[in-house]
Amino acid sequence: MKHDAGSRREAARLFEMGYGYGPVASMMSPPEEAVREWLYTFRAVGSEGLLNMGRTQARYSWELRCDAARAVAGGEMTVVEAMEAYGVASRSPLNK
């Protein structure tokens, strides 16, 4: 299920206020899992990246993907930490 930019904009505003995905999901209609993904994206690429979700597919260099994947596979970082550190907007490239 897709959610409109207005929902993501409101979620970004609440994230900026310090709310986590659970409270934001409770205040809004999207499922908690969707809001959790939004929070991961927000932490990694900020509100602009969150608002651009679905408009364009992000492209990452081979080196960046390898560095981020090594950090996760080597146990140095969790997937979410690597998203934040390397600016990767989605967990997908790091879950492979």
C-alpha positions as CSV (number, residue, x, y, z in Angstrom):
1,M,0.0,0.0,0.0
2,K,1.4,3.4,-1.0
3,H,0.9,6.5,1.2
4,D,0.8,10.0,-0.1
5,A,3.5,12.7,0.4
6,G,1.3,14.4,2.9
7,S,1.4,11.4,5.2
8,R,5.2,11.2,4.9
9,R,5.5,15.0,5.4
10,E,3.5,14.8,8.7
11,A,5.6,11.8,9.8
12,A,8.8,13.7,9.0
13,R,7.5,16.6,11.1
14,L,6.8,14.3,14.0
15,F,10.2,12.5,13.6
16,E,11.9,16.0,13.8
17,M,10.0,16.6,17.1
18,G,11.6,13.4,18.4
19,Y,8.8,10.9,18.1
20,G,9.6,7.3,17.2
21,Y,7.8,5.1,14.7
22,G,5.4,3.6,17.3
23,P,3.9,6.9,18.5
24,V,3.8,8.3,14.9
25,A,2.0,5.2,13.7
26,S,-0.5,5.5,16.5
27,M,-1.2,9.2,15.6
28,M,-1.5,8.5,11.9
29,S,-3.3,5.8,9.8
30,P,-0.3,4.0,8.1
31,P,0.7,0.6,9.4
32,E,3.5,0.6,12.0
33,E,5.9,-1.3,9.6
34,A,5.5,1.4,6.9
35,V,6.2,4.1,9.5
36,R,9.2,2.2,10.7
37,E,10.6,2.2,7.2
38,W,9.9,5.9,6.9
39,L,11.9,6.5,10.1
40,Y,14.9,4.5,8.7
41,T,14.7,6.5,5.5
42,F,14.4,9.8,7.5
43,R,17.4,9.0,9.6
44,A,19.5,8.0,6.5
45,V,18.6,10.8,4.1
46,G,16.5,13.3,5.9
47,S,13.1,14.7,5.3
48,E,13.7,15.5,1.7
49,G,14.7,11.9,1.0
50,L,11.6,10.7,2.8
51,L,9.4,13.0,0.8
52,N,11.0,11.9,-2.5
53,M,10.3,8.2,-1.8
54,G,8.8,6.5,-4.8
55,R,9.6,9.4,-7.2
56,T,13.0,8.2,-8.2
57,Q,15.1,5.1,-7.6
58,A,18.3,5.9,-5.8
59,R,21.5,4.8,-7.4
60,Y,24.5,4.0,-5.3
61,S,28.1,3.4,-6.4
62,W,29.5,-0.1,-6.3
63,E,32.1,1.1,-3.8
64,L,29.5,2.6,-1.5
65,R,27.3,-0.5,-1.6
66,C,30.3,-2.8,-1.0
67,D,31.5,-0.7,2.0
68,A,28.0,-0.6,3.5
69,A,27.5,-4.3,3.0
70,R,30.9,-5.1,4.5
71,A,30.1,-3.1,7.5
72,V,26.8,-5.0,8.0
73,A,28.2,-8.5,7.1
74,G,31.3,-7.9,9.3
75,G,29.1,-7.1,12.3
76,E,30.5,-3.5,12.6
77,M,27.0,-2.0,12.0
78,T,23.4,-3.0,11.9
79,V,21.5,-2.4,8.6
80,V,19.9,0.7,10.0
81,E,23.3,2.1,11.3
82,A,24.8,1.5,7.8
83,M,21.9,3.2,6.2
84,E,22.5,6.3,8.3
85,A,26.3,6.2,7.9
86,Y,26.3,5.7,4.2
87,G,23.2,7.6,3.3
88,V,21.4,4.6,1.8
89,A,17.6,5.4,1.7
90,S,16.4,1.8,1.8
91,R,17.3,-1.4,3.6
92,S,16.9,-3.4,0.3
93,P,20.5,-3.0,-1.0
94,L,21.9,-4.0,2.4
95,N,19.6,-7.0,3.0
96,K,20.9,-8.9,-0.1
